[in-house]
Short mmCIF file of C-alpha atoms and ligand atoms in Angstrom, two decimals:
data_model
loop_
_atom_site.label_atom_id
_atom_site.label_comp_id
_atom_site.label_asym_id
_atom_site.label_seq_id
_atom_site.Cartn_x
_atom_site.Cartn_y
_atom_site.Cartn_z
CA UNK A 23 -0.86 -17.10 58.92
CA UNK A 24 0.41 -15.79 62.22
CA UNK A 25 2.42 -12.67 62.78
CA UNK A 26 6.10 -14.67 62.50
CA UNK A 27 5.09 -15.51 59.04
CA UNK A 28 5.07 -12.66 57.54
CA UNK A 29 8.13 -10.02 56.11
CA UNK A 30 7.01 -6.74 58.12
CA UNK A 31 8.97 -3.80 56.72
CA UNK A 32 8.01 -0.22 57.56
CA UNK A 33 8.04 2.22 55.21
CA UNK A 34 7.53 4.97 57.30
CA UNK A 35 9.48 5.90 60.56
CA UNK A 36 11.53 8.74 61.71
CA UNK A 37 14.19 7.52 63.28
CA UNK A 38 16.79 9.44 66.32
CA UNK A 39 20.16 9.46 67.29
CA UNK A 40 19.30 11.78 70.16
CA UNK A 41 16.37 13.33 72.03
CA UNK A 42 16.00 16.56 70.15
CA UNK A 43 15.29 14.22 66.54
CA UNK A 44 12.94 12.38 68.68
CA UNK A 45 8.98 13.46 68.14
CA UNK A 46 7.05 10.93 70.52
CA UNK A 47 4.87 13.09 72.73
CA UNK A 48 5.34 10.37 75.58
CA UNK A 49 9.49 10.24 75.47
CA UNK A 50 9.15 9.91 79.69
CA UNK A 51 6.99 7.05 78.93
CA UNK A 52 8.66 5.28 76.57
CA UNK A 53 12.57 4.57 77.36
CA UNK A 54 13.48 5.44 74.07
CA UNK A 55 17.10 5.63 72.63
CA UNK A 56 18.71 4.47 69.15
CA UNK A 57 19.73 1.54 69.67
CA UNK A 58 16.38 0.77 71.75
CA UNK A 59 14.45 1.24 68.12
CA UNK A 60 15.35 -1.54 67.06
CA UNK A 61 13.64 -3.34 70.25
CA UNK A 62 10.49 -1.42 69.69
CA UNK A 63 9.93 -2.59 66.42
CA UNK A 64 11.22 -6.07 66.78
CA UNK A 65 8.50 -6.38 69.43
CA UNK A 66 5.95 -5.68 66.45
CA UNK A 67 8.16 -8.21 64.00
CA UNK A 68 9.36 -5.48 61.68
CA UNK A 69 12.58 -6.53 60.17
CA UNK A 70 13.60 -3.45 58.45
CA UNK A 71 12.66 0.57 58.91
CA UNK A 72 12.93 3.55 56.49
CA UNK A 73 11.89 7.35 56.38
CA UNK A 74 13.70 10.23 57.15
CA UNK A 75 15.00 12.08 60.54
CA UNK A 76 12.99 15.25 61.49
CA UNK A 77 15.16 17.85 63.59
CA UNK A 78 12.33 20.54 65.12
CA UNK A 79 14.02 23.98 63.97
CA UNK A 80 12.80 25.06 68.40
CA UNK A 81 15.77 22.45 68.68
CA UNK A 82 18.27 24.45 67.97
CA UNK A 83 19.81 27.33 70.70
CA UNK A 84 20.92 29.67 67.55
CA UNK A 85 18.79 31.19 64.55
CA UNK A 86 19.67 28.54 62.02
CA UNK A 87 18.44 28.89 58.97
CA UNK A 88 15.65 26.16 57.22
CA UNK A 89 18.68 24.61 55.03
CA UNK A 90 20.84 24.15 58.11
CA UNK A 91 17.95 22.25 59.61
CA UNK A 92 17.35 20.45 56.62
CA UNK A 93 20.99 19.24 56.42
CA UNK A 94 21.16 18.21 59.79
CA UNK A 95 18.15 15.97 59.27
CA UNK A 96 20.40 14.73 56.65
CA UNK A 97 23.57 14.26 58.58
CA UNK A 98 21.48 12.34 61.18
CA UNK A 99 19.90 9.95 58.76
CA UNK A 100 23.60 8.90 57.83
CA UNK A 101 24.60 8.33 61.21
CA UNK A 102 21.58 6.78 62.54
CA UNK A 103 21.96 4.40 59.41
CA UNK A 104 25.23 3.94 60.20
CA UNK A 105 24.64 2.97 63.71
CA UNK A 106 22.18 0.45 63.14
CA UNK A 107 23.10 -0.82 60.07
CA UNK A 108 21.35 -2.36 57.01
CA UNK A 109 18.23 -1.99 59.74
CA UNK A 110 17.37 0.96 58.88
CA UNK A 111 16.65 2.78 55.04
CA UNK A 112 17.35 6.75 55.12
CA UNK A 113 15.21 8.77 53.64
CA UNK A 114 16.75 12.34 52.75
CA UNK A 115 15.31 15.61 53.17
CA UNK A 116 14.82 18.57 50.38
CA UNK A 117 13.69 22.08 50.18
CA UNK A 118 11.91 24.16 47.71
CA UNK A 119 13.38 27.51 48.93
CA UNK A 120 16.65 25.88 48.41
CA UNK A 121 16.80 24.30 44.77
CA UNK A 122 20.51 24.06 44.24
CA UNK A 123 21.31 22.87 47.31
CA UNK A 124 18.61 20.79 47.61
CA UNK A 125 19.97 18.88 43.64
CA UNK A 126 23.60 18.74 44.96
CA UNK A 127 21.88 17.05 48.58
CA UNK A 128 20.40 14.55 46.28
CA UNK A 129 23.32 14.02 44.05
CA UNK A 130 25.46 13.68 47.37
CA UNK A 131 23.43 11.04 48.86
CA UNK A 132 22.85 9.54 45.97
CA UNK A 133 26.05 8.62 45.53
CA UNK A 134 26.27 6.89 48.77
CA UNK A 135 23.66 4.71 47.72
CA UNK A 136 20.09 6.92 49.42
CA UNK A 137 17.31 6.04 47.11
CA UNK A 138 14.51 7.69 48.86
CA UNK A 139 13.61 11.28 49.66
CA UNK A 140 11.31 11.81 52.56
CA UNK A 141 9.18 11.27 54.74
CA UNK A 142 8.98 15.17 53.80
CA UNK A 143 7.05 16.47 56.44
CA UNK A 144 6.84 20.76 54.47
CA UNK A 145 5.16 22.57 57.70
CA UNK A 146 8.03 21.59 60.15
CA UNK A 147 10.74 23.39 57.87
CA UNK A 148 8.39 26.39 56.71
CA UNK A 149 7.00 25.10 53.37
CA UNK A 150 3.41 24.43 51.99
CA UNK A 151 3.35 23.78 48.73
CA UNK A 152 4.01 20.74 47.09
CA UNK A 153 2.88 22.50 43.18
CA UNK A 154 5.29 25.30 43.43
CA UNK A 155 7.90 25.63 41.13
CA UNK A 156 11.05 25.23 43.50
CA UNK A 157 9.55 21.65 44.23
CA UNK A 158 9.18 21.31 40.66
CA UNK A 159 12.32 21.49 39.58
CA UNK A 160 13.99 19.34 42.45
CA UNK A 161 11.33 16.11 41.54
CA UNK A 162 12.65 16.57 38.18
CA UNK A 163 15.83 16.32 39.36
CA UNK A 164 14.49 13.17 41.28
CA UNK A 165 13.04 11.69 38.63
CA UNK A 166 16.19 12.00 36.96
CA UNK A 167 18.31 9.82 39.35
CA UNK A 168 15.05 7.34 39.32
CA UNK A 169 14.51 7.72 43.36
CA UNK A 170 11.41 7.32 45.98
CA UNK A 171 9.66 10.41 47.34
CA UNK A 172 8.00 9.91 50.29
CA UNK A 173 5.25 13.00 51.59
CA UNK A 174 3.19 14.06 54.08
CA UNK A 175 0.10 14.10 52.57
CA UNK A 176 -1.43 18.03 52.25
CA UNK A 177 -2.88 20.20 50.34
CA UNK A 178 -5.19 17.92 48.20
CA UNK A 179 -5.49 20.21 44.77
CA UNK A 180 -1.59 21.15 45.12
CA UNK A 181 -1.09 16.85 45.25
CA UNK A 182 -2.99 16.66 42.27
CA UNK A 183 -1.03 19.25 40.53
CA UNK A 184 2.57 17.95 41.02
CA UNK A 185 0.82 14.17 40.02
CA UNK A 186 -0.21 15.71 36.87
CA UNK A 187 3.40 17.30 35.84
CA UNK A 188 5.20 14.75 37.40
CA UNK A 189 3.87 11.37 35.87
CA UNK A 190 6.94 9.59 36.38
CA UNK A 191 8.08 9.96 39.69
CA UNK A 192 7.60 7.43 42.16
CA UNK A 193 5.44 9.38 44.68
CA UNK A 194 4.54 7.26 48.33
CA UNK A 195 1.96 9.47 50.07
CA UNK A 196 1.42 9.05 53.49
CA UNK A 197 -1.94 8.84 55.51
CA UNK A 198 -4.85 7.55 54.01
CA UNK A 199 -6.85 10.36 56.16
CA UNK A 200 -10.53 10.52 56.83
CA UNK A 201 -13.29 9.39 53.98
CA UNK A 202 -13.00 12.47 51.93
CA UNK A 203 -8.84 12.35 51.86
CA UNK A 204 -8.82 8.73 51.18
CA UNK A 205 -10.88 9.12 48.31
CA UNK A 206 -8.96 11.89 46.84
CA UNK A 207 -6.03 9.66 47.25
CA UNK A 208 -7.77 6.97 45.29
CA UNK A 209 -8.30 9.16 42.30
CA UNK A 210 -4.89 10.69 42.71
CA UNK A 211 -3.35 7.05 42.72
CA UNK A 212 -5.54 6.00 39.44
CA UNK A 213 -3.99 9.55 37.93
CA UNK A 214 -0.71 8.12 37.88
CA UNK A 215 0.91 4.72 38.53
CA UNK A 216 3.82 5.20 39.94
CA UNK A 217 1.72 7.00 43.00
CA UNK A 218 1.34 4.55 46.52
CA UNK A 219 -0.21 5.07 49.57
CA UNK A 220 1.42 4.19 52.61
CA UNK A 221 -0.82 3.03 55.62
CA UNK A 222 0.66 5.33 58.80
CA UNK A 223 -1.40 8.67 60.41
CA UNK A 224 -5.40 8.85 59.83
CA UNK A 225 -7.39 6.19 57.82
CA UNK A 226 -6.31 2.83 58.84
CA UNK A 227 -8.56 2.77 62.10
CA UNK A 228 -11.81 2.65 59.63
CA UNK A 229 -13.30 -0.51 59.20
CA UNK A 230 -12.92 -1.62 55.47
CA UNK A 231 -10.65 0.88 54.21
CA UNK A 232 -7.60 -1.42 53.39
CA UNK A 233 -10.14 -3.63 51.79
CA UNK A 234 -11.83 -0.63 49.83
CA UNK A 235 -8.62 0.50 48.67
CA UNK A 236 -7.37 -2.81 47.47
CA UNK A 237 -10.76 -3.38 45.43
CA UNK A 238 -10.11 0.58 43.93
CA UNK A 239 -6.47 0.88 43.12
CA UNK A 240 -5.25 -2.92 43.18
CA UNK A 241 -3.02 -4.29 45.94
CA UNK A 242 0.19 -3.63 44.43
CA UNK A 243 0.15 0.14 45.62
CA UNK A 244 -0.47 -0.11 49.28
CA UNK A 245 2.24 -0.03 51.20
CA UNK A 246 2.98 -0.59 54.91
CA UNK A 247 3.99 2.34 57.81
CA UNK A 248 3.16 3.13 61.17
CA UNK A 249 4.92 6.60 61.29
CA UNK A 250 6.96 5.85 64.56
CA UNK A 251 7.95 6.94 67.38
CA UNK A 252 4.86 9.60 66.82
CA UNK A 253 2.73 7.00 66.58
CA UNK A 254 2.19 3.33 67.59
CA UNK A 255 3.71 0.25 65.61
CA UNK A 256 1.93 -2.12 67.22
CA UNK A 257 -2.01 -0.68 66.22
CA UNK A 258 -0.18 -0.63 62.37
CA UNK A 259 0.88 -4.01 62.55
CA UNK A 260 -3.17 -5.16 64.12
CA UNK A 261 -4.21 -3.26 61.75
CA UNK A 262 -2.89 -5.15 58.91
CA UNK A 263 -2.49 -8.63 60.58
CA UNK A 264 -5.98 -8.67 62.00
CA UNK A 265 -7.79 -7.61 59.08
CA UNK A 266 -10.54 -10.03 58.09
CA UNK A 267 -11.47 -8.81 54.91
CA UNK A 268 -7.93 -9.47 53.81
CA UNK A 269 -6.36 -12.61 52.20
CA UNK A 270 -2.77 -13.81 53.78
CA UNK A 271 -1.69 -12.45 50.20
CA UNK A 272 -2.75 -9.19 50.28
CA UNK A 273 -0.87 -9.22 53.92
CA UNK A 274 2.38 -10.18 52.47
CA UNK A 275 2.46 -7.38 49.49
CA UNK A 276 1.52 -4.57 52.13
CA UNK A 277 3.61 -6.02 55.06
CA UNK A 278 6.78 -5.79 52.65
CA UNK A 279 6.71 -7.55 48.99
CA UNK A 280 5.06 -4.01 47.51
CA UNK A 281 7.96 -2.44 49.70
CA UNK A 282 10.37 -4.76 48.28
CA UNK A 283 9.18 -3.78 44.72
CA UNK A 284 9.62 -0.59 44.87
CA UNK A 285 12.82 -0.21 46.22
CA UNK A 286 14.11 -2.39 43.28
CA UNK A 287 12.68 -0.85 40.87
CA UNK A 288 15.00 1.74 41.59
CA UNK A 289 18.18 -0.40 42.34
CA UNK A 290 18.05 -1.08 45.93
CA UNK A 291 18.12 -4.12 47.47
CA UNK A 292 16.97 -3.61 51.03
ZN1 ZN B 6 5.81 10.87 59.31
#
């Protein structure tokens, strides 16, 4: 099967309305703008984009304080999806120093239809601990309204922690990572199975791990992203397209029918 015959939906993006939300180190290089997103990643055949906006606190000319950041990454994701329309999948932002506002964010953008939480990215907004009890009580809040969380993977014992008290949320970690982090993330995905791991970042560029994970975990919990504009769409999409040791099946779940399933399984249609 060639490239055109395939779904490609990524998972994992961070979409910008302007060039502050914007985190490509090679903006000069690049001529990026909104609506030009969506003609970077047609040119790798992705049909559809999710994730969350990140807002660099350095971005802002006063002191603001981590919530105000955190609901401007908000704010942004709404508009950005707004602008480019069913394209695009926002992910919203939380914080553990914040737990009540963080709830009402979630109830808020619940109710205009947000079903996923993340990409959270903690050490851009000042947090580091994904087993700490402020965290806690926001995935149970989660959980709750039955949504996606999306994560930066870190912190490999802390993972395992929130996994363990948190058996039902539906937890996407991102970055396979190098040997030892990928295999951590195997264990932590046979701990619980409503845990995925989402291709973008470290891993993908070693031979054989796609096909390793497949023949660990299954195929039904890898899931694709290329974590754009900070990194490339088009090595993602090789990455999976190319792949010998994978059968045109296996393409189709991670290019977008495990994507798919996920996202209904909370009531989304995307
Ligand atoms: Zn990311």
């Amino acid at each position: 099967m060639n490239i055109k015959d395939f779904e490609i939906i990524d998972f994992h993006t961070h979409p910008f309305s302007d060039r502050a939300e914007n985190i490509c180190s090679h903006i000069e290089n690049c001529d990026m703008s909104e609506e030009n997103i969506v003609r970077d990643m047609k040119a790798a055949e992705v049909s559809k984009i999710c994730g969350s906006v990140i807002v660099r606190k350095c971005n802002f000319s006063e002191e603001k304080s981590q919530w105000e950041v955190v609901e401007a990454c908000n704010r942004s994701a709404m508009k950005v999806s707004a602008d480019l329309g069913g394209y695009y999948v926002p992910g919203i932002m939380v914080h553990p120093d914040y737990v009540g506002e963080s709830i009402d964010a979630v109830d808020r953008f619940y109710a205009k239809g947000v079903r996923l939480v993340g990409e959270l990215v903690p050490y851009m907004h000042g947090w580091n601990d994904y087993s700490c009890e402020g965290f806690s009580k926001i995935l149970d809040h989660i959980t709750e309204k039955n949504m996606i969380v999306s994560l930066h993977s870190m912190g490999e014992d802390q993972m395992d922690e929130m996994v363990k008290r948190h058996p039902d949320t539906k937890f996407v970690f991102a970055h396979p990572g190098e040997y030892g982090e990928f295999c951590r993330h195997m264990k932590r995905l046979k701990m619980s199975e409503n845990c995925y791991l989402d291709v973008s970042g470290y891993g993908i560029f070693r031979h054989g791990m796609l096909r390793h994970a497949i023949d660990e975990v299954g195929i039904d919990r890898i899931i694709f992203g290329s974590d754009y504009p900070t990194c490339n769409p088009y090595m993602y999409v090789g990455g999976v397209l190319l792949d010998p040791l994978l059968t045109d099946s296996e393409k189709a779940a991670i290019f977008s029918g495990n994507i798919r399933r996920l996202f209904a399984s909370v009531g989304l249609d995307i």
